[in-house]
JSON list of C-alpha atoms in Angstrom, two decimals:
[
{"chain": "F", "resi": 1, "resn": "UNK", "atom": "CA", "xyz": [-17.19, 34.11, -17.76]},
{"chain": "F", "resi": 2, "resn": "UNK", "atom": "CA", "xyz": [-14.08, 33.33, -19.27]},
{"chain": "F", "resi": 3, "resn": "UNK", "atom": "CA", "xyz": [-12.01, 34.65, -16.35]},
{"chain": "F", "resi": 4, "resn": "UNK", "atom": "CA", "xyz": [-14.13, 31.90, -13.88]},
{"chain": "F", "resi": 5, "resn": "UNK", "atom": "CA", "xyz": [-13.22, 29.00, -16.52]},
{"chain": "F", "resi": 6, "resn": "UNK", "atom": "CA", "xyz": [-10.73, 26.45, -14.88]},
{"chain": "F", "resi": 7, "resn": "UNK", "atom": "CA", "xyz": [-10.65, 24.23, -18.07]},
{"chain": "F", "resi": 8, "resn": "UNK", "atom": "CA", "xyz": [-7.98, 24.45, -20.36]},
{"chain": "F", "resi": 9, "resn": "UNK", "atom": "CA", "xyz": [-9.44, 22.59, -23.08]},
{"chain": "F", "resi": 10, "resn": "UNK", "atom": "CA", "xyz": [-11.22, 25.26, -25.51]},
{"chain": "F", "resi": 11, "resn": "UNK", "atom": "CA", "xyz": [-11.97, 23.27, -28.46]},
{"chain": "F", "resi": 12, "resn": "UNK", "atom": "CA", "xyz": [-15.42, 21.08, -29.03]},
{"chain": "F", "resi": 13, "resn": "UNK", "atom": "CA", "xyz": [-16.10, 18.48, -31.62]},
{"chain": "F", "resi": 14, "resn": "UNK", "atom": "CA", "xyz": [-19.97, 17.87, -32.74]},
{"chain": "F", "resi": 15, "resn": "UNK", "atom": "CA", "xyz": [-20.82, 14.33, -31.93]},
{"chain": "F", "resi": 16, "resn": "UNK", "atom": "CA", "xyz": [-24.60, 14.46, -31.94]},
{"chain": "F", "resi": 17, "resn": "UNK", "atom": "CA", "xyz": [-27.53, 16.35, -33.17]},
{"chain": "F", "resi": 18, "resn": "UNK", "atom": "CA", "xyz": [-31.19, 16.01, -32.34]},
{"chain": "F", "resi": 19, "resn": "UNK", "atom": "CA", "xyz": [-33.85, 17.00, -35.15]},
{"chain": "F", "resi": 20, "resn": "UNK", "atom": "CA", "xyz": [-37.59, 18.01, -34.82]},
{"chain": "F", "resi": 21, "resn": "UNK", "atom": "CA", "xyz": [-40.10, 17.31, -37.35]},
{"chain": "F", "resi": 22, "resn": "UNK", "atom": "CA", "xyz": [-43.50, 18.57, -37.02]},
{"chain": "F", "resi": 23, "resn": "UNK", "atom": "CA", "xyz": [-45.24, 21.89, -35.35]},
{"chain": "F", "resi": 24, "resn": "UNK", "atom": "CA", "xyz": [-44.59, 23.08, -31.72]},
{"chain": "F", "resi": 25, "resn": "UNK", "atom": "CA", "xyz": [-47.77, 21.16, -30.28]},
{"chain": "F", "resi": 26, "resn": "UNK", "atom": "CA", "xyz": [-46.33, 17.60, -31.61]},
{"chain": "F", "resi": 27, "resn": "UNK", "atom": "CA", "xyz": [-43.99, 15.80, -34.01]},
{"chain": "F", "resi": 28, "resn": "UNK", "atom": "CA", "xyz": [-41.43, 13.30, -34.44]},
{"chain": "F", "resi": 29, "resn": "UNK", "atom": "CA", "xyz": [-37.77, 13.58, -33.03]},
{"chain": "F", "resi": 30, "resn": "UNK", "atom": "CA", "xyz": [-34.72, 12.10, -34.95]},
{"chain": "F", "resi": 31, "resn": "UNK", "atom": "CA", "xyz": [-31.21, 11.84, -33.88]},
{"chain": "F", "resi": 32, "resn": "UNK", "atom": "CA", "xyz": [-27.38, 12.04, -35.68]},
{"chain": "F", "resi": 33, "resn": "UNK", "atom": "CA", "xyz": [-24.74, 10.51, -33.78]},
{"chain": "F", "resi": 34, "resn": "UNK", "atom": "CA", "xyz": [-21.09, 9.92, -34.80]},
{"chain": "F", "resi": 35, "resn": "UNK", "atom": "CA", "xyz": [-19.54, 6.78, -34.08]},
{"chain": "F", "resi": 36, "resn": "UNK", "atom": "CA", "xyz": [-15.96, 7.76, -32.45]},
{"chain": "F", "resi": 37, "resn": "UNK", "atom": "CA", "xyz": [-14.50, 4.59, -33.55]},
{"chain": "F", "resi": 38, "resn": "UNK", "atom": "CA", "xyz": [-15.28, 4.58, -37.24]},
{"chain": "F", "resi": 39, "resn": "UNK", "atom": "CA", "xyz": [-15.84, 8.37, -37.38]},
{"chain": "F", "resi": 40, "resn": "UNK", "atom": "CA", "xyz": [-19.10, 7.39, -39.34]},
{"chain": "F", "resi": 41, "resn": "UNK", "atom": "CA", "xyz": [-22.26, 9.57, -38.89]},
{"chain": "F", "resi": 42, "resn": "UNK", "atom": "CA", "xyz": [-25.52, 7.43, -38.67]},
{"chain": "F", "resi": 43, "resn": "UNK", "atom": "CA", "xyz": [-29.20, 8.42, -38.26]},
{"chain": "F", "resi": 44, "resn": "UNK", "atom": "CA", "xyz": [-31.54, 6.95, -35.67]},
{"chain": "F", "resi": 45, "resn": "UNK", "atom": "CA", "xyz": [-35.07, 7.05, -36.49]},
{"chain": "F", "resi": 46, "resn": "UNK", "atom": "CA", "xyz": [-37.21, 4.85, -34.04]},
{"chain": "F", "resi": 47, "resn": "UNK", "atom": "CA", "xyz": [-35.95, 1.46, -35.02]},
{"chain": "F", "resi": 48, "resn": "UNK", "atom": "CA", "xyz": [-34.20, 2.42, -38.00]},
{"chain": "F", "resi": 49, "resn": "UNK", "atom": "CA", "xyz": [-30.59, 3.44, -38.16]},
{"chain": "F", "resi": 50, "resn": "UNK", "atom": "CA", "xyz": [-29.09, 4.51, -41.47]},
{"chain": "F", "resi": 51, "resn": "UNK", "atom": "CA", "xyz": [-25.48, 5.59, -42.24]},
{"chain": "F", "resi": 52, "resn": "UNK", "atom": "CA", "xyz": [-25.44, 9.14, -43.46]},
{"chain": "F", "resi": 53, "resn": "UNK", "atom": "CA", "xyz": [-22.70, 11.51, -44.79]},
{"chain": "F", "resi": 54, "resn": "UNK", "atom": "CA", "xyz": [-21.28, 14.50, -42.79]},
{"chain": "F", "resi": 55, "resn": "UNK", "atom": "CA", "xyz": [-23.04, 16.93, -44.92]},
{"chain": "F", "resi": 56, "resn": "UNK", "atom": "CA", "xyz": [-26.24, 15.61, -44.39]},
{"chain": "F", "resi": 57, "resn": "UNK", "atom": "CA", "xyz": [-25.58, 16.26, -40.71]},
{"chain": "F", "resi": 58, "resn": "UNK", "atom": "CA", "xyz": [-24.33, 19.76, -41.58]},
{"chain": "F", "resi": 59, "resn": "UNK", "atom": "CA", "xyz": [-27.30, 20.32, -43.53]},
{"chain": "F", "resi": 60, "resn": "UNK", "atom": "CA", "xyz": [-30.03, 19.54, -41.26]},
{"chain": "F", "resi": 61, "resn": "UNK", "atom": "CA", "xyz": [-32.14, 21.81, -39.10]},
{"chain": "F", "resi": 62, "resn": "UNK", "atom": "CA", "xyz": [-30.92, 21.02, -35.66]},
{"chain": "F", "resi": 63, "resn": "UNK", "atom": "CA", "xyz": [-33.02, 21.09, -32.19]},
{"chain": "F", "resi": 64, "resn": "UNK", "atom": "CA", "xyz": [-30.30, 20.33, -30.07]},
{"chain": "F", "resi": 65, "resn": "UNK", "atom": "CA", "xyz": [-26.65, 20.04, -30.49]},
{"chain": "F", "resi": 66, "resn": "UNK", "atom": "CA", "xyz": [-24.33, 17.82, -28.25]},
{"chain": "F", "resi": 67, "resn": "UNK", "atom": "CA", "xyz": [-20.52, 18.74, -28.27]},
{"chain": "F", "resi": 68, "resn": "UNK", "atom": "CA", "xyz": [-17.50, 16.79, -26.89]},
{"chain": "F", "resi": 69, "resn": "UNK", "atom": "CA", "xyz": [-14.14, 18.54, -25.69]},
{"chain": "F", "resi": 70, "resn": "UNK", "atom": "CA", "xyz": [-11.49, 17.80, -27.94]},
{"chain": "F", "resi": 71, "resn": "UNK", "atom": "CA", "xyz": [-7.87, 17.61, -27.14]},
{"chain": "F", "resi": 72, "resn": "UNK", "atom": "CA", "xyz": [-4.68, 16.11, -29.08]},
{"chain": "F", "resi": 73, "resn": "UNK", "atom": "CA", "xyz": [-2.67, 16.16, -25.94]},
{"chain": "F", "resi": 74, "resn": "UNK", "atom": "CA", "xyz": [-4.85, 14.07, -24.07]},
{"chain": "F", "resi": 75, "resn": "UNK", "atom": "CA", "xyz": [-4.84, 11.67, -27.22]},
{"chain": "F", "resi": 76, "resn": "UNK", "atom": "CA", "xyz": [-1.06, 11.77, -27.02]},
{"chain": "F", "resi": 77, "resn": "UNK", "atom": "CA", "xyz": [-1.37, 10.67, -23.45]},
{"chain": "F", "resi": 78, "resn": "UNK", "atom": "CA", "xyz": [-3.71, 8.00, -24.11]},
{"chain": "F", "resi": 79, "resn": "UNK", "atom": "CA", "xyz": [-1.34, 6.55, -26.84]},
{"chain": "F", "resi": 80, "resn": "UNK", "atom": "CA", "xyz": [1.59, 6.68, -24.40]},
{"chain": "F", "resi": 81, "resn": "UNK", "atom": "CA", "xyz": [-0.32, 4.77, -21.93]},
{"chain": "F", "resi": 82, "resn": "UNK", "atom": "CA", "xyz": [-1.23, 2.04, -24.29]},
{"chain": "F", "resi": 83, "resn": "UNK", "atom": "CA", "xyz": [2.48, 1.78, -25.35]},
{"chain": "F", "resi": 84, "resn": "UNK", "atom": "CA", "xyz": [3.58, 1.33, -21.60]},
{"chain": "F", "resi": 85, "resn": "UNK", "atom": "CA", "xyz": [0.81, -1.36, -21.24]},
{"chain": "F", "resi": 86, "resn": "UNK", "atom": "CA", "xyz": [2.11, -3.17, -24.26]},
{"chain": "F", "resi": 87, "resn": "UNK", "atom": "CA", "xyz": [5.76, -2.87, -23.03]},
{"chain": "F", "resi": 88, "resn": "UNK", "atom": "CA", "xyz": [4.80, -4.24, -19.33]},
{"chain": "F", "resi": 89, "resn": "UNK", "atom": "CA", "xyz": [3.21, -7.54, -20.83]},
{"chain": "F", "resi": 90, "resn": "UNK", "atom": "CA", "xyz": [6.71, -8.29, -22.20]},
{"chain": "F", "resi": 91, "resn": "UNK", "atom": "CA", "xyz": [8.47, -7.13, -19.34]},
{"chain": "F", "resi": 92, "resn": "UNK", "atom": "CA", "xyz": [6.34, -7.92, -16.22]},
{"chain": "F", "resi": 93, "resn": "UNK", "atom": "CA", "xyz": [6.93, -5.54, -13.12]},
{"chain": "F", "resi": 94, "resn": "UNK", "atom": "CA", "xyz": [7.57, -6.66, -9.61]},
{"chain": "F", "resi": 95, "resn": "UNK", "atom": "CA", "xyz": [4.66, -4.44, -8.24]},
{"chain": "F", "resi": 96, "resn": "UNK", "atom": "CA", "xyz": [1.03, -3.72, -9.60]},
{"chain": "F", "resi": 97, "resn": "UNK", "atom": "CA", "xyz": [-1.27, -0.65, -8.57]},
{"chain": "F", "resi": 98, "resn": "UNK", "atom": "CA", "xyz": [-4.97, -0.84, -8.19]},
{"chain": "F", "resi": 99, "resn": "UNK", "atom": "CA", "xyz": [-6.69, 2.07, -9.95]},
{"chain": "F", "resi": 100, "resn": "UNK", "atom": "CA", "xyz": [-10.31, 3.32, -9.64]},
{"chain": "F", "resi": 101, "resn": "UNK", "atom": "CA", "xyz": [-12.24, 1.51, -13.04]},
{"chain": "F", "resi": 102, "resn": "UNK", "atom": "CA", "xyz": [-14.18, 4.92, -12.96]},
{"chain": "F", "resi": 103, "resn": "UNK", "atom": "CA", "xyz": [-11.22, 7.28, -13.17]},
{"chain": "F", "resi": 104, "resn": "UNK", "atom": "CA", "xyz": [-9.66, 5.19, -16.12]},
{"chain": "F", "resi": 105, "resn": "UNK", "atom": "CA", "xyz": [-12.93, 5.21, -17.96]},
{"chain": "F", "resi": 106, "resn": "UNK", "atom": "CA", "xyz": [-12.77, 9.04, -17.55]},
{"chain": "F", "resi": 107, "resn": "UNK", "atom": "CA", "xyz": [-9.00, 8.86, -18.86]},
{"chain": "F", "resi": 108, "resn": "UNK", "atom": "CA", "xyz": [-10.00, 6.97, -21.71]},
{"chain": "F", "resi": 109, "resn": "UNK", "atom": "CA", "xyz": [-13.08, 9.31, -22.63]},
{"chain": "F", "resi": 110, "resn": "UNK", "atom": "CA", "xyz": [-12.54, 12.63, -21.14]},
{"chain": "F", "resi": 111, "resn": "UNK", "atom": "CA", "xyz": [-10.73, 15.77, -22.54]},
{"chain": "F", "resi": 112, "resn": "UNK", "atom": "CA", "xyz": [-9.85, 16.40, -19.00]},
{"chain": "F", "resi": 113, "resn": "UNK", "atom": "CA", "xyz": [-10.51, 13.68, -16.61]},
{"chain": "F", "resi": 114, "resn": "UNK", "atom": "CA", "xyz": [-8.96, 15.28, -13.37]},
{"chain": "F", "resi": 115, "resn": "UNK", "atom": "CA", "xyz": [-6.51, 13.88, -10.75]},
{"chain": "F", "resi": 116, "resn": "UNK", "atom": "CA", "xyz": [-6.47, 9.92, -10.24]},
{"chain": "F", "resi": 117, "resn": "UNK", "atom": "CA", "xyz": [-9.40, 9.48, -7.56]},
{"chain": "F", "resi": 118, "resn": "UNK", "atom": "CA", "xyz": [-9.40, 5.85, -5.83]},
{"chain": "F", "resi": 119, "resn": "UNK", "atom": "CA", "xyz": [-11.81, 6.89, -3.27]},
{"chain": "F", "resi": 120, "resn": "UNK", "atom": "CA", "xyz": [-14.74, 4.92, -4.87]},
{"chain": "F", "resi": 121, "resn": "UNK", "atom": "CA", "xyz": [-12.85, 1.70, -3.60]},
{"chain": "F", "resi": 122, "resn": "UNK", "atom": "CA", "xyz": [-10.30, 2.84, -0.84]},
{"chain": "F", "resi": 123, "resn": "UNK", "atom": "CA", "xyz": [-11.62, 3.96, 2.48]},
{"chain": "F", "resi": 124, "resn": "UNK", "atom": "CA", "xyz": [-9.98, 7.03, 4.30]},
{"chain": "F", "resi": 125, "resn": "UNK", "atom": "CA", "xyz": [-7.49, 4.56, 5.96]},
{"chain": "F", "resi": 126, "resn": "UNK", "atom": "CA", "xyz": [-6.28, 3.18, 2.50]},
{"chain": "F", "resi": 127, "resn": "UNK", "atom": "CA", "xyz": [-8.01, 0.04, 2.77]},
{"chain": "F", "resi": 128, "resn": "UNK", "atom": "CA", "xyz": [-10.92, -1.62, 1.19]},
{"chain": "F", "resi": 129, "resn": "UNK", "atom": "CA", "xyz": [-14.61, -1.15, 3.47]},
{"chain": "F", "resi": 130, "resn": "UNK", "atom": "CA", "xyz": [-16.07, -4.16, 4.47]},
{"chain": "F", "resi": 131, "resn": "UNK", "atom": "CA", "xyz": [-19.15, -3.40, 2.59]},
{"chain": "F", "resi": 132, "resn": "UNK", "atom": "CA", "xyz": [-17.32, -3.14, -0.73]},
{"chain": "F", "resi": 133, "resn": "UNK", "atom": "CA", "xyz": [-14.99, -6.01, -0.13]},
{"chain": "F", "resi": 134, "resn": "UNK", "atom": "CA", "xyz": [-17.19, -8.63, -2.05]},
{"chain": "F", "resi": 135, "resn": "UNK", "atom": "CA", "xyz": [-17.28, -6.80, -5.16]},
{"chain": "F", "resi": 136, "resn": "UNK", "atom": "CA", "xyz": [-13.82, -4.59, -4.69]},
{"chain": "F", "resi": 137, "resn": "UNK", "atom": "CA", "xyz": [-12.58, -6.03, -8.41]},
{"chain": "F", "resi": 138, "resn": "UNK", "atom": "CA", "xyz": [-15.76, -4.67, -10.11]},
{"chain": "F", "resi": 139, "resn": "UNK", "atom": "CA", "xyz": [-14.85, -0.97, -8.77]},
{"chain": "F", "resi": 140, "resn": "UNK", "atom": "CA", "xyz": [-10.80, -1.35, -9.65]},
{"chain": "F", "resi": 141, "resn": "UNK", "atom": "CA", "xyz": [-8.28, -2.42, -12.30]},
{"chain": "F", "resi": 142, "resn": "UNK", "atom": "CA", "xyz": [-4.82, -3.63, -12.12]},
{"chain": "F", "resi": 143, "resn": "UNK", "atom": "CA", "xyz": [-2.01, -1.54, -13.88]},
{"chain": "F", "resi": 144, "resn": "UNK", "atom": "CA", "xyz": [1.73, -2.26, -14.11]},
{"chain": "F", "resi": 145, "resn": "UNK", "atom": "CA", "xyz": [4.24, 0.00, -12.15]},
{"chain": "F", "resi": 146, "resn": "UNK", "atom": "CA", "xyz": [5.40, 1.57, -15.12]},
{"chain": "F", "resi": 147, "resn": "UNK", "atom": "CA", "xyz": [1.79, 2.72, -16.50]},
{"chain": "F", "resi": 148, "resn": "UNK", "atom": "CA", "xyz": [0.73, 3.80, -12.92]},
{"chain": "F", "resi": 149, "resn": "UNK", "atom": "CA", "xyz": [3.82, 5.69, -12.24]},
{"chain": "F", "resi": 150, "resn": "UNK", "atom": "CA", "xyz": [3.10, 7.50, -15.75]},
{"chain": "F", "resi": 151, "resn": "UNK", "atom": "CA", "xyz": [-0.49, 8.39, -14.89]},
{"chain": "F", "resi": 152, "resn": "UNK", "atom": "CA", "xyz": [0.52, 9.46, -11.45]},
{"chain": "F", "resi": 153, "resn": "UNK", "atom": "CA", "xyz": [3.16, 11.76, -12.65]},
{"chain": "F", "resi": 154, "resn": "UNK", "atom": "CA", "xyz": [0.73, 13.35, -15.28]},
{"chain": "F", "resi": 155, "resn": "UNK", "atom": "CA", "xyz": [-2.41, 13.82, -13.12]},
{"chain": "F", "resi": 156, "resn": "UNK", "atom": "CA", "xyz": [-1.43, 13.29, -9.50]},
{"chain": "F", "resi": 157, "resn": "UNK", "atom": "CA", "xyz": [-4.21, 12.39, -7.02]},
{"chain": "F", "resi": 158, "resn": "UNK", "atom": "CA", "xyz": [-4.34, 8.76, -5.54]},
{"chain": "F", "resi": 159, "resn": "UNK", "atom": "CA", "xyz": [-4.01, 7.60, -2.98]},
{"chain": "F", "resi": 160, "resn": "UNK", "atom": "CA", "xyz": [-1.64, 4.93, -4.52]},
{"chain": "F", "resi": 161, "resn": "UNK", "atom": "CA", "xyz": [-2.88, 1.07, -3.76]},
{"chain": "F", "resi": 162, "resn": "UNK", "atom": "CA", "xyz": [-0.60, -1.86, -4.58]},
{"chain": "F", "resi": 163, "resn": "UNK", "atom": "CA", "xyz": [-2.14, -4.37, -1.92]},
{"chain": "F", "resi": 164, "resn": "UNK", "atom": "CA", "xyz": [-6.19, -4.71, -1.33]},
{"chain": "F", "resi": 165, "resn": "UNK", "atom": "CA", "xyz": [-6.87, -5.53, 1.99]},
{"chain": "F", "resi": 166, "resn": "UNK", "atom": "CA", "xyz": [-9.92, -5.20, 4.47]},
{"chain": "F", "resi": 167, "resn": "UNK", "atom": "CA", "xyz": [-9.97, -2.35, 6.39]},
{"chain": "F", "resi": 168, "resn": "UNK", "atom": "CA", "xyz": [-10.05, -3.36, 10.42]},
{"chain": "F", "resi": 169, "resn": "UNK", "atom": "CA", "xyz": [-10.73, -0.15, 11.35]},
{"chain": "F", "resi": 170, "resn": "UNK", "atom": "CA", "xyz": [-13.82, 0.64, 9.07]},
{"chain": "F", "resi": 171, "resn": "UNK", "atom": "CA", "xyz": [-14.75, -3.26, 10.35]},
{"chain": "F", "resi": 172, "resn": "UNK", "atom": "CA", "xyz": [-14.57, -2.23, 13.86]},
{"chain": "F", "resi": 173, "resn": "UNK", "atom": "CA", "xyz": [-16.77, 1.28, 13.19]},
{"chain": "F", "resi": 174, "resn": "UNK", "atom": "CA", "xyz": [-19.18, -1.04, 11.18]},
{"chain": "F", "resi": 175, "resn": "UNK", "atom": "CA", "xyz": [-19.52, -3.75, 14.05]},
{"chain": "F", "resi": 176, "resn": "UNK", "atom": "CA", "xyz": [-19.98, -0.57, 16.55]},
{"chain": "F", "resi": 177, "resn": "UNK", "atom": "CA", "xyz": [-22.62, 0.57, 14.24]},
{"chain": "F", "resi": 178, "resn": "UNK", "atom": "CA", "xyz": [-24.45, -2.23, 13.90]},
{"chain": "F", "resi": 179, "resn": "UNK", "atom": "CA", "xyz": [-24.66, -2.60, 17.71]},
{"chain": "F", "resi": 180, "resn": "UNK", "atom": "CA", "xyz": [-26.01, 0.99, 17.93]},
{"chain": "F", "resi": 181, "resn": "UNK", "atom": "CA", "xyz": [-28.56, 0.24, 15.47]},
{"chain": "F", "resi": 182, "resn": "UNK", "atom": "CA", "xyz": [-29.58, -3.03, 17.28]},
{"chain": "F", "resi": 183, "resn": "UNK", "atom": "CA", "xyz": [-29.89, -1.10, 20.54]},
{"chain": "F", "resi": 184, "resn": "UNK", "atom": "CA", "xyz": [-31.67, 1.86, 19.23]},
{"chain": "F", "resi": 185, "resn": "UNK", "atom": "CA", "xyz": [-34.35, -0.27, 17.40]},
{"chain": "F", "resi": 186, "resn": "UNK", "atom": "CA", "xyz": [-34.84, -2.55, 20.33]},
{"chain": "F", "resi": 187, "resn": "UNK", "atom": "CA", "xyz": [-35.15, 0.40, 22.80]},
{"chain": "F", "resi": 188, "resn": "UNK", "atom": "CA", "xyz": [-37.73, 2.04, 20.54]},
{"chain": "F", "resi": 189, "resn": "UNK", "atom": "CA", "xyz": [-39.95, -0.91, 20.06]},
{"chain": "F", "resi": 190, "resn": "UNK", "atom": "CA", "xyz": [-39.67, -1.58, 23.72]},
{"chain": "F", "resi": 191, "resn": "UNK", "atom": "CA", "xyz": [-40.95, 1.96, 24.70]},
{"chain": "F", "resi": 192, "resn": "UNK", "atom": "CA", "xyz": [-43.37, 2.07, 22.14]},
{"chain": "F", "resi": 193, "resn": "UNK", "atom": "CA", "xyz": [-45.29, -0.63, 23.67]},
{"chain": "F", "resi": 194, "resn": "UNK", "atom": "CA", "xyz": [-45.05, 0.40, 27.23]},
{"chain": "F", "resi": 195, "resn": "UNK", "atom": "CA", "xyz": [-48.03, 3.01, 27.48]},
{"chain": "F", "resi": 196, "resn": "UNK", "atom": "CA", "xyz": [-50.76, 3.08, 25.19]},
{"chain": "F", "resi": 197, "resn": "UNK", "atom": "CA", "xyz": [-51.96, 6.16, 26.66]},
{"chain": "F", "resi": 198, "resn": "UNK", "atom": "CA", "xyz": [-48.91, 8.10, 27.77]},
{"chain": "F", "resi": 199, "resn": "UNK", "atom": "CA", "xyz": [-49.84, 11.45, 29.99]},
{"chain": "F", "resi": 200, "resn": "UNK", "atom": "CA", "xyz": [-46.99, 13.31, 28.16]},
{"chain": "F", "resi": 201, "resn": "UNK", "atom": "CA", "xyz": [-46.46, 13.18, 24.37]},
{"chain": "F", "resi": 202, "resn": "UNK", "atom": "CA", "xyz": [-43.34, 14.82, 22.50]},
{"chain": "F", "resi": 203, "resn": "UNK", "atom": "CA", "xyz": [-43.54, 15.80, 18.82]},
{"chain": "F", "resi": 204, "resn": "UNK", "atom": "CA", "xyz": [-40.73, 14.90, 16.57]},
{"chain": "F", "resi": 205, "resn": "UNK", "atom": "CA", "xyz": [-40.27, 16.11, 12.79]},
{"chain": "F", "resi": 206, "resn": "UNK", "atom": "CA", "xyz": [-41.33, 13.45, 10.27]},
{"chain": "F", "resi": 207, "resn": "UNK", "atom": "CA", "xyz": [-38.40, 14.45, 8.20]},
{"chain": "F", "resi": 208, "resn": "UNK", "atom": "CA", "xyz": [-36.19, 13.48, 11.08]},
{"chain": "F", "resi": 209, "resn": "UNK", "atom": "CA", "xyz": [-37.78, 10.47, 11.93]},
{"chain": "F", "resi": 210, "resn": "UNK", "atom": "CA", "xyz": [-37.78, 9.13, 8.32]},
{"chain": "F", "resi": 211, "resn": "UNK", "atom": "CA", "xyz": [-34.07, 9.64, 8.22]},
{"chain": "F", "resi": 212, "resn": "UNK", "atom": "CA", "xyz": [-33.81, 7.54, 11.48]},
{"chain": "F", "resi": 213, "resn": "UNK", "atom": "CA", "xyz": [-35.92, 5.00, 10.07]},
{"chain": "F", "resi": 214, "resn": "UNK", "atom": "CA", "xyz": [-33.62, 4.80, 7.01]},
{"chain": "F", "resi": 215, "resn": "UNK", "atom": "CA", "xyz": [-30.48, 4.32, 9.27]},
{"chain": "F", "resi": 216, "resn": "UNK", "atom": "CA", "xyz": [-31.78, 1.42, 11.50]},
{"chain": "F", "resi": 217, "resn": "UNK", "atom": "CA", "xyz": [-33.04, -0.29, 8.26]},
{"chain": "F", "resi": 218, "resn": "UNK", "atom": "CA", "xyz": [-29.71, -0.27, 7.08]},
{"chain": "F", "resi": 219, "resn": "UNK", "atom": "CA", "xyz": [-30.68, 2.12, 3.84]},
{"chain": "F", "resi": 220, "resn": "UNK", "atom": "CA", "xyz": [-28.38, 5.09, 5.26]},
{"chain": "F", "resi": 221, "resn": "UNK", "atom": "CA", "xyz": [-24.86, 4.34, 6.22]},
{"chain": "F", "resi": 222, "resn": "UNK", "atom": "CA", "xyz": [-24.64, 6.72, 8.75]},
{"chain": "F", "resi": 223, "resn": "UNK", "atom": "CA", "xyz": [-27.11, 8.12, 11.80]},
{"chain": "F", "resi": 224, "resn": "UNK", "atom": "CA", "xyz": [-29.45, 10.93, 11.24]},
{"chain": "F", "resi": 225, "resn": "UNK", "atom": "CA", "xyz": [-27.75, 13.32, 13.55]},
{"chain": "F", "resi": 226, "resn": "UNK", "atom": "CA", "xyz": [-29.20, 15.54, 16.27]},
{"chain": "F", "resi": 227, "resn": "UNK", "atom": "CA", "xyz": [-33.07, 15.41, 16.46]},
{"chain": "F", "resi": 228, "resn": "UNK", "atom": "CA", "xyz": [-34.21, 18.47, 14.15]},
{"chain": "F", "resi": 229, "resn": "UNK", "atom": "CA", "xyz": [-37.51, 19.88, 15.05]},
{"chain": "F", "resi": 230, "resn": "UNK", "atom": "CA", "xyz": [-37.62, 23.23, 13.19]},
{"chain": "F", "resi": 231, "resn": "UNK", "atom": "CA", "xyz": [-39.88, 22.37, 10.56]},
{"chain": "F", "resi": 232, "resn": "UNK", "atom": "CA", "xyz": [-42.40, 21.60, 12.94]},
{"chain": "F", "resi": 233, "resn": "UNK", "atom": "CA", "xyz": [-42.21, 24.48, 15.79]},
{"chain": "F", "resi": 234, "resn": "UNK", "atom": "CA", "xyz": [-42.39, 28.23, 15.48]},
{"chain": "F", "resi": 235, "resn": "UNK", "atom": "CA", "xyz": [-41.18, 31.14, 17.92]},
{"chain": "F", "resi": 236, "resn": "UNK", "atom": "CA", "xyz": [-44.44, 32.78, 19.55]},
{"chain": "F", "resi": 237, "resn": "UNK", "atom": "CA", "xyz": [-43.76, 35.59, 22.03]},
{"chain": "F", "resi": 238, "resn": "UNK", "atom": "CA", "xyz": [-40.27, 34.07, 22.78]},
{"chain": "F", "resi": 239, "resn": "UNK", "atom": "CA", "xyz": [-41.53, 30.43, 23.33]},
{"chain": "F", "resi": 240, "resn": "UNK", "atom": "CA", "xyz": [-41.34, 27.63, 21.18]},
{"chain": "F", "resi": 241, "resn": "UNK", "atom": "CA", "xyz": [-44.52, 26.14, 20.08]},
{"chain": "F", "resi": 242, "resn": "UNK", "atom": "CA", "xyz": [-45.87, 23.47, 17.83]},
{"chain": "F", "resi": 243, "resn": "UNK", "atom": "CA", "xyz": [-47.14, 24.83, 14.51]},
{"chain": "F", "resi": 244, "resn": "UNK", "atom": "CA", "xyz": [-50.65, 24.25, 13.99]}
]
């Protein structure tokens, strides 16, 4: 409902149209799409791309419509950010700030980018997680102090970052995790070879075991948690028994 909507933007621009040619059982699809830089419409028909007029798009029989939020205020904010960036090139600031490229992309394309979010390259301690250190420059971009302060005052969020460093706390946690993985895997392999015909057999849910496998093979960052056998046991007369 309108009462539940948290968006402040209420205007939308048409940016693309998909058309279907043929019957319900089969046919052919074409697409009209707007080039946001040149403001020209183009028709995409398999390998053929043709420039068309807005009237052509307006009169087509649409199958699917694509809209993008429209915000004049956001356009002004982007323009001001560009001005501050150009000023900073002539007057280099003493400090520079690192900001998520993912969020900057939202700022450049979204009508409502939301608060600055640097959590995709910063850990909870404000540093760079060891696993992201080799490619952290692919995750963030550098802004001058003036541009950062403008964006932060406008959108909030963060955290602010003016220095990239490997987080020692995360490194210690990662080393401890690697030791745990090695220990669990070694013990599992050892116990698995002890007896071929053990007198007692215990059942573990395959779903939980697969999670543990992913953990010790490095496919999951964290351990699977406590063993969960809910999927393979049932309550029968007050006693938990294996589902058959």
